[in-house]
PDB file of C-alpha atoms in Angstrom:
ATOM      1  CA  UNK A 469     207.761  -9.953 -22.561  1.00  0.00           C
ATOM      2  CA  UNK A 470     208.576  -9.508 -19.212  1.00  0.00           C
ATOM      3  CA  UNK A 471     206.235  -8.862 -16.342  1.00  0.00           C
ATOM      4  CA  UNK A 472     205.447  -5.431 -15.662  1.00  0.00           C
ATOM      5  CA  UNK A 473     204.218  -4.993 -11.638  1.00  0.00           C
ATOM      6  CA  UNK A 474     202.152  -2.291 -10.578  1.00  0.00           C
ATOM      7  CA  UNK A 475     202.860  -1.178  -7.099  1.00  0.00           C
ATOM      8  CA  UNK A 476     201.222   1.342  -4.787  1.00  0.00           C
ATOM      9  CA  UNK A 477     202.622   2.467  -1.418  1.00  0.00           C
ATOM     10  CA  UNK A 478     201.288   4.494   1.217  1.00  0.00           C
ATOM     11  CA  UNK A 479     202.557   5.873   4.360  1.00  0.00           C
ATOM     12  CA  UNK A 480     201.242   7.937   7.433  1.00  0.00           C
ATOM     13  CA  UNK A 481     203.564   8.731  10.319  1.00  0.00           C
ATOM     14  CA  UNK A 482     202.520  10.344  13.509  1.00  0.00           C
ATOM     15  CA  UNK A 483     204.155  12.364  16.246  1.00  0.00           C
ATOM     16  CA  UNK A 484     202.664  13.330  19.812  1.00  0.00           C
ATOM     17  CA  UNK A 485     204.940  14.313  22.651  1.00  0.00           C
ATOM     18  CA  UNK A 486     204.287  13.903  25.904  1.00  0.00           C
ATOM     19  CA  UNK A 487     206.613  15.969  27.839  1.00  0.00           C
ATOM     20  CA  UNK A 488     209.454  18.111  27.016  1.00  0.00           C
ATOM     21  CA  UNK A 489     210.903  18.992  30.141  1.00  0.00           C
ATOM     22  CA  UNK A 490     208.763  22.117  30.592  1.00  0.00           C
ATOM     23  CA  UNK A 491     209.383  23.486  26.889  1.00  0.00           C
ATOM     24  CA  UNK A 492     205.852  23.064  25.839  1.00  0.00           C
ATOM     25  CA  UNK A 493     204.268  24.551  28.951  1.00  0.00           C
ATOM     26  CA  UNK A 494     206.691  27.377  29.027  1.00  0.00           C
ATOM     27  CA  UNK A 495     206.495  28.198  25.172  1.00  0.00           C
ATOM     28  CA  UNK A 496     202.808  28.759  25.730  1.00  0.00           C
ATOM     29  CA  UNK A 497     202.985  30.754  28.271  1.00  0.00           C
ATOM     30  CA  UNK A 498     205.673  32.844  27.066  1.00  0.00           C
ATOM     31  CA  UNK A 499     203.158  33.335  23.909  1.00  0.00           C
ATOM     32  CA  UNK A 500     200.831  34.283  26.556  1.00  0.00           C
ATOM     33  CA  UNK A 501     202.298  37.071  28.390  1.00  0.00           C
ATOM     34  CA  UNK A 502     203.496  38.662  24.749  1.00  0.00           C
ATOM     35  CA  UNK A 503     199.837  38.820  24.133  1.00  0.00           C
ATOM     36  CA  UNK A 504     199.302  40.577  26.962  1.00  0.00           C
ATOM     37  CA  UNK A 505     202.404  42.797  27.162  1.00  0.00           C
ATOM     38  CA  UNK A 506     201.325  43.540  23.143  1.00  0.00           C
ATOM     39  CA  UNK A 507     197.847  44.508  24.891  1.00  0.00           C
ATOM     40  CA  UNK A 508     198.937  46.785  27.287  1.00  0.00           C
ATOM     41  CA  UNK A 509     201.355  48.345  24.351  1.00  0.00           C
ATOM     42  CA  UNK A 510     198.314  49.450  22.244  1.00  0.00           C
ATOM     43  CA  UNK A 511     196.279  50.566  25.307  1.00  0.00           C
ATOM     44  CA  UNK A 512     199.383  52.950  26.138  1.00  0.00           C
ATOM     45  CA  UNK A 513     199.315  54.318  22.809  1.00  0.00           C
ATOM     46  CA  UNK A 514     195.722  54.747  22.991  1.00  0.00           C
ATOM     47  CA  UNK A 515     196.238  56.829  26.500  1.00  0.00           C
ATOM     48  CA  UNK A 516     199.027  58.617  24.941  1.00  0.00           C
ATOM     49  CA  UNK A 517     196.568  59.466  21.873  1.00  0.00           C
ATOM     50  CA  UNK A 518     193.852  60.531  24.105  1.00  0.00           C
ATOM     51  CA  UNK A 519     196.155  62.696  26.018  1.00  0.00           C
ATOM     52  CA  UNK A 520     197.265  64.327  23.088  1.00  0.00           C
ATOM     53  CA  UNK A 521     194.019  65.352  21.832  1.00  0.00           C
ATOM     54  CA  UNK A 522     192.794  66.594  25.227  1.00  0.00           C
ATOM     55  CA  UNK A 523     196.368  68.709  25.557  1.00  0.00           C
ATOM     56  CA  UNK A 524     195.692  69.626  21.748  1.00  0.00           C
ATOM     57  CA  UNK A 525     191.650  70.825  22.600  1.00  0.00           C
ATOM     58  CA  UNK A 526     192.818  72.962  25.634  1.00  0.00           C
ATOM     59  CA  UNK A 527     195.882  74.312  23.682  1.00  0.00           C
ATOM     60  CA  UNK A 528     192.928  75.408  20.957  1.00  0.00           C
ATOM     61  CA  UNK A 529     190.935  76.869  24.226  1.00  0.00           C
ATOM     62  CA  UNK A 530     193.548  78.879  25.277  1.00  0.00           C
ATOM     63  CA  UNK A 531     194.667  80.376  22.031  1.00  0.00           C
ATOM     64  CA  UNK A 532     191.183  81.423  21.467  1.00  0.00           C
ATOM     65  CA  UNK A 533     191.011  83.516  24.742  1.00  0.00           C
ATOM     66  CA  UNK A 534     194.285  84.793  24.032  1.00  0.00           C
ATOM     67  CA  UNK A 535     192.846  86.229  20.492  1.00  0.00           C
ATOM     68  CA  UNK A 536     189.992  87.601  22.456  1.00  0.00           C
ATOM     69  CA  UNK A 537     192.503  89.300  25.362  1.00  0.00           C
ATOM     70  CA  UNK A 538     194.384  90.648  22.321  1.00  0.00           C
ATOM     71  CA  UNK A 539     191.666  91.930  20.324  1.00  0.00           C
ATOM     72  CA  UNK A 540     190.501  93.794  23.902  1.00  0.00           C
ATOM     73  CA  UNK A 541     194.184  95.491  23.989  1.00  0.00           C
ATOM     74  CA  UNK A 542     193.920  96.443  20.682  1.00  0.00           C
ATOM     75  CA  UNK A 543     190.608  98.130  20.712  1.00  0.00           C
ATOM     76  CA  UNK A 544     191.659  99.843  24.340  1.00  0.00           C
ATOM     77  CA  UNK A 545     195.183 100.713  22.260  1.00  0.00           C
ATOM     78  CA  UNK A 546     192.599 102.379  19.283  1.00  0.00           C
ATOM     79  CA  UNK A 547     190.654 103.825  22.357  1.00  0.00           C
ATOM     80  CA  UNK A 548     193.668 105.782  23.696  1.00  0.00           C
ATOM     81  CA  UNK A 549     194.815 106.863  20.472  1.00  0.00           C
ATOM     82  CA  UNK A 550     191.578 108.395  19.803  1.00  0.00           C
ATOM     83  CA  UNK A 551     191.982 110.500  23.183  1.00  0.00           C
ATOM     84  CA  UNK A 552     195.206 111.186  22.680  1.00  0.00           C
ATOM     85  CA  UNK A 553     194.602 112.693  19.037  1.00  0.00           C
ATOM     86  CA  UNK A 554     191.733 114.913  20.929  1.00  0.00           C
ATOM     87  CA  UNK A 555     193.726 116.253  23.536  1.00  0.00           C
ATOM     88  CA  UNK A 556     196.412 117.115  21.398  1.00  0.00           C
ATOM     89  CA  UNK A 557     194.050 118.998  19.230  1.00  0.00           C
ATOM     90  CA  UNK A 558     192.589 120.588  22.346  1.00  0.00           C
ATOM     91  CA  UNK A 559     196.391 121.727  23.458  1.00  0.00           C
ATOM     92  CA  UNK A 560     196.387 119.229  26.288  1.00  0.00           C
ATOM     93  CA  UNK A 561     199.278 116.708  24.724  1.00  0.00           C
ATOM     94  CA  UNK A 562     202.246 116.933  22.882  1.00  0.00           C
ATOM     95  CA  UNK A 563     203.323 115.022  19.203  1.00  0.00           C
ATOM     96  CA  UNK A 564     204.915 112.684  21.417  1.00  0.00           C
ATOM     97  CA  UNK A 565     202.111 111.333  22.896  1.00  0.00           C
ATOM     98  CA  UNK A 566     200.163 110.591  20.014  1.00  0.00           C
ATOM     99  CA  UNK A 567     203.219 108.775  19.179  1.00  0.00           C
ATOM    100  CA  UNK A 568     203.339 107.020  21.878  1.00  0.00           C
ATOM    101  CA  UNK A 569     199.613 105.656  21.164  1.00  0.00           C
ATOM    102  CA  UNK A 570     200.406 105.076  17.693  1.00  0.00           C
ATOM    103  CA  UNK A 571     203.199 102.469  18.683  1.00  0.00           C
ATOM    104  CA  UNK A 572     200.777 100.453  21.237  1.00  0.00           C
ATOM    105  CA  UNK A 573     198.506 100.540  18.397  1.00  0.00           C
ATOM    106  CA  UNK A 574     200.867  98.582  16.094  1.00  0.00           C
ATOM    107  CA  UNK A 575     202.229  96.960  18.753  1.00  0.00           C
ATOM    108  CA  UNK A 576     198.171  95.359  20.200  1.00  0.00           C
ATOM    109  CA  UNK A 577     198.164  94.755  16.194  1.00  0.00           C
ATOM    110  CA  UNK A 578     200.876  92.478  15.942  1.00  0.00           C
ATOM    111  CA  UNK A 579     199.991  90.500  18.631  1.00  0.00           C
ATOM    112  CA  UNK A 580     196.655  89.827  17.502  1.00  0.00           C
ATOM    113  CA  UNK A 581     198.228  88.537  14.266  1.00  0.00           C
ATOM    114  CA  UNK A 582     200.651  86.028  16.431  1.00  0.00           C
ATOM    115  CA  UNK A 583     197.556  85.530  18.500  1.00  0.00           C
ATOM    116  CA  UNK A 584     195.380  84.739  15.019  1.00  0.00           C
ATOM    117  CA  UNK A 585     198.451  82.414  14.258  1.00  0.00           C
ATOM    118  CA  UNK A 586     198.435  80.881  17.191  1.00  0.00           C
ATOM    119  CA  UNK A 587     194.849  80.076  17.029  1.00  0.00           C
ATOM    120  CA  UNK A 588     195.230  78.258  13.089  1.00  0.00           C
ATOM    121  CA  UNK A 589     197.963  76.079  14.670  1.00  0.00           C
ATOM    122  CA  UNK A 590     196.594  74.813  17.381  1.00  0.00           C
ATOM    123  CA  UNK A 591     192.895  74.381  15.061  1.00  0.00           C
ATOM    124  CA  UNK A 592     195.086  72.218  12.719  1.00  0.00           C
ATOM    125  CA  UNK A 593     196.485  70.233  15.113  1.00  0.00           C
ATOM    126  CA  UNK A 594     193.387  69.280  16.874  1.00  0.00           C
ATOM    127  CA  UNK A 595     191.893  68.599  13.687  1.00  0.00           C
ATOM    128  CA  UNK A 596     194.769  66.251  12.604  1.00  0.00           C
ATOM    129  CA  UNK A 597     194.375  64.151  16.188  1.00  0.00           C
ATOM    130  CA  UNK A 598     190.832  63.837  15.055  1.00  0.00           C
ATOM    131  CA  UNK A 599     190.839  63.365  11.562  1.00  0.00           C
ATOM    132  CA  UNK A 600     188.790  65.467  10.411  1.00  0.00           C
ATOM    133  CA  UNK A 601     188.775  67.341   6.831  1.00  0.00           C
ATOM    134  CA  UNK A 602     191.541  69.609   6.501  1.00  0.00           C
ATOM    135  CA  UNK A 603     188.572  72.615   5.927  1.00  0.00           C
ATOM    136  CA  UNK A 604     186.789  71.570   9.090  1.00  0.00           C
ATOM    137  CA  UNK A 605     185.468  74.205  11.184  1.00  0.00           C
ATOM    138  CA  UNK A 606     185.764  73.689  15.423  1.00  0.00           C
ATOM    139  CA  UNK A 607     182.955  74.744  17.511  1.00  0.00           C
ATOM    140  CA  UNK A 608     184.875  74.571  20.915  1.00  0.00           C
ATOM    141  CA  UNK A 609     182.452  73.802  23.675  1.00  0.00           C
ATOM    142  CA  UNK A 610     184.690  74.865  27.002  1.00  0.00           C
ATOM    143  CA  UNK A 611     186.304  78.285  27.588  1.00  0.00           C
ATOM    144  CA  UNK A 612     188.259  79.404  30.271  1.00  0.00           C
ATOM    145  CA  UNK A 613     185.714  81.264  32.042  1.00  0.00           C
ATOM    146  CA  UNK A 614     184.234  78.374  33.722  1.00  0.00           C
ATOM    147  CA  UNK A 615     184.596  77.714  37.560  1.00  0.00           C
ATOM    148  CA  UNK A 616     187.670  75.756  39.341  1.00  0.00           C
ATOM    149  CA  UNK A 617     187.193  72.159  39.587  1.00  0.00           C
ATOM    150  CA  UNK A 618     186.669  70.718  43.423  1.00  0.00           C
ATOM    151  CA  UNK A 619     189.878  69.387  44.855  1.00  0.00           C
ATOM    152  CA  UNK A 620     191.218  66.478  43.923  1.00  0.00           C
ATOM    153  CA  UNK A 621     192.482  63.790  46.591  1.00  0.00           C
ATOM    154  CA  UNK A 622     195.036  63.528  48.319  1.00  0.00           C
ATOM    155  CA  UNK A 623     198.635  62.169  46.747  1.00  0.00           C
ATOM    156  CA  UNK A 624     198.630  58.951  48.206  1.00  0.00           C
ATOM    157  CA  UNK A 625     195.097  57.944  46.678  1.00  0.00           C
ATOM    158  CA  UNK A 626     195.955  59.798  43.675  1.00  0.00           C
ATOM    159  CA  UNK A 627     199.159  58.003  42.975  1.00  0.00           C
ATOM    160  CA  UNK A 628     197.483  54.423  43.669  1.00  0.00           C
ATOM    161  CA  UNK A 629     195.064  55.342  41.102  1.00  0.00           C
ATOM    162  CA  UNK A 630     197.743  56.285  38.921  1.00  0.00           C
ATOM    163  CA  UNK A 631     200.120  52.985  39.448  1.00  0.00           C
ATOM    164  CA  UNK A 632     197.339  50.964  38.900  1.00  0.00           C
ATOM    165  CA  UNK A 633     195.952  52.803  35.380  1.00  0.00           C
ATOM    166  CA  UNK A 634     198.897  52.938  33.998  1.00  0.00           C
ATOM    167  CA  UNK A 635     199.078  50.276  30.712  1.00  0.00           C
ATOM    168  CA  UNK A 636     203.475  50.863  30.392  1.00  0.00           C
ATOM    169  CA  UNK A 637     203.631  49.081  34.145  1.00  0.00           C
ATOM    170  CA  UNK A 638     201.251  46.375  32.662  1.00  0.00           C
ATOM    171  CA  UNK A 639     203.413  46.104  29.430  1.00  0.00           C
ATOM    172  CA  UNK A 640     206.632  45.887  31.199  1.00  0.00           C
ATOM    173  CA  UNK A 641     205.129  42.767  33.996  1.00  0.00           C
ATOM    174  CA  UNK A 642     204.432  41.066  30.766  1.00  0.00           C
ATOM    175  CA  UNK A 643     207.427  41.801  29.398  1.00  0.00           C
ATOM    176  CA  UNK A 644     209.164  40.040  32.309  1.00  0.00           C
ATOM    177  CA  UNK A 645     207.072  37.214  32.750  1.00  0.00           C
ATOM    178  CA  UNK A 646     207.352  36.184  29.305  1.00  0.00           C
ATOM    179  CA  UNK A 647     211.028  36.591  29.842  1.00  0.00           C
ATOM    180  CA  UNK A 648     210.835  34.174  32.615  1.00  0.00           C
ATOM    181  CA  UNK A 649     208.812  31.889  30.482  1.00  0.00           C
ATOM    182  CA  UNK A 650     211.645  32.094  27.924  1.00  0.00           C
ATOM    183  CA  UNK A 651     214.018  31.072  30.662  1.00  0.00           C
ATOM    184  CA  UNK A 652     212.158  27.986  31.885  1.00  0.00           C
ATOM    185  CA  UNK A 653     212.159  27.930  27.676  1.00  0.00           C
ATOM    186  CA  UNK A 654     215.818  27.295  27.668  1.00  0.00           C
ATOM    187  CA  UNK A 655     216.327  24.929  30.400  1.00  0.00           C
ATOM    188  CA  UNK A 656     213.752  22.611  29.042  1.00  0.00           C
ATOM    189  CA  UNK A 657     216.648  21.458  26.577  1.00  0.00           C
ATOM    190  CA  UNK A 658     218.531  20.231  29.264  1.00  0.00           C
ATOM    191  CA  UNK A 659     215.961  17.878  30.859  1.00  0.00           C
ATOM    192  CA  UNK A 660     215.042  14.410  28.886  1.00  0.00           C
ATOM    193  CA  UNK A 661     211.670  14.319  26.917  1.00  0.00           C
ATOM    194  CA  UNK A 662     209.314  11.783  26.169  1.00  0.00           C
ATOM    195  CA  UNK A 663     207.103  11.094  23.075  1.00  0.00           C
ATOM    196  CA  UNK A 664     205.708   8.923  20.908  1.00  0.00           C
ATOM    197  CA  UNK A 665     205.614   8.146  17.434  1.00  0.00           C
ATOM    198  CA  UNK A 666     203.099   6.084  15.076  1.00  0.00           C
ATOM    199  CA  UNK A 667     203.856   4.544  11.779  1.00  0.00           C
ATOM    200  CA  UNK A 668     201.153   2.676   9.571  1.00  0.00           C
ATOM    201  CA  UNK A 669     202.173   1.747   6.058  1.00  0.00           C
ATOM    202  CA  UNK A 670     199.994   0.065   3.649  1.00  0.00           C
ATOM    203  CA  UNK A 671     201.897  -1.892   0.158  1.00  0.00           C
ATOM    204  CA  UNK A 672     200.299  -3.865  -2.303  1.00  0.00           C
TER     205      UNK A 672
END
C-alpha cells in the first residue's frame, strides 16, 4: 500500500503602496469635489423647487383676485342691465341698448368662467408642488391688497448676494476642480510608483 500524505497549504499576500506619482492623492480628491459638485446639484434643485412653489402660490393669489375683479364686472354688467331694462320701459332707451347690456352680461360671464378655470389650475398645481391630496382645499394667507415692500438695495449688493447664493456656480467650481483632479489623475501614470508587497506562506 503506498503512502498516502496529507498536505495543507496556506497563503496570505499583502499589498500597500506608497506612492503613485500623485494618482492616489488626486483620485481622492477628484472623489471629493464630485461630492461636493453632487451637493450643490441637489441644493439647486431644491432652490429651483422652492421657486416653483412660491411662483405657483402667487400664480394661485393672483387668479383668485382676478375671480373676484371678474365677479365685480359681472355684477356691475347685471347692474346696468337692470337700468337699462328700466329706462327702456320708462321710454328713455332703445332695444338696442338693452342689447348692448345683455352682451356685457354674457361677456363679464364668460370671463368669470376662464377666471374660475384659471383659479382650479393654478389650485392644482400648487397642490401638486406640495403634495398634498388631490381633494385638498387652500386657505391662501396673502392677497394682493397688502402694501409695497421697502426698496430693495442697490444692484451691486444685490448681485453679490446673488453670485454668492447661487448652488449652479458652486456645482460648476466642483465640476472643474474635480476635472483638474482627473488631470493630475492621468499624469500620475507617467511618473514611477513605489510599493510594497508581503508574502507569508505556511506548508506542512
Amino acid at each position: 500500500v503506498p503512502d498516502i500524505t496529507t498536505t495543507y497549504d496556506a497563503s496570505l499576500r499583502l499589498r500597500q503602496a506608497l506612492y503613485a506619482g500623485g494618482a492616489i492623492a488626486g483620485l481622492r480628491t477628484e472623489t471629493r469635489h464630485e461630492r461636493d459638485a453632487v451637493s450643490a446639484s441637489r441644493d439647486q434643485t431644491l432652490a429651483e423647487l422652492r421657486l416653483t412653489a412660491r411662483l405657483a402660490y402667487w400664480d394661485a393669489v393672483r387668479t383668485r383676485a382676478g375671480l373676484d375683479a371678474a365677479r365685480a364686472q359681472e355684477a356691475r354688467a347685471q347692474r346696468l342691465l337692470g337700468d337699462t331694462r328700466s329706462l327702456l320701459d320708462a321710454g328713455m332707451a332703445v332695444r338696442a341698448d338693452v342689447l348692448a347690456a345683455e352682451e356685457r352680461v354674457a361677456s363679464a360671464r364668460v370671463a368669470v368662467i376662464r377666471a374660475e378655470s384659471a383659479v382650479a389650475d393654478a389650485e392644482s398645481r400648487l397642490v401638486s408642488l406640495l403634495h398634498l391630496d388631490p381633494g385638498s382645499r387652500l386657505e391662501l394667507a396673502d392677497t394682493l391688497a397688502h402694501a409695497l415692500p421697502s426698496a430693495p438695495a442697490d444692484s451691486a449688493t444685490l448681485d453679490a448676494e446673488a453670485l454668492h447664493g447661487r448652488p449652479e456656480l458652486a456645482a460648476t467650481a466642483a465640476q472643474l476642480a474635480a476635472l483638474r483632479a482627473r488631470e493630475e489623475l492621468a499624469r500620475a501614470e507617467a511618473r514611477p510608483s513605489l510599493g510594497i508587497t508581503a508574502d507569508w506562506d505556511y506548508a506542512r
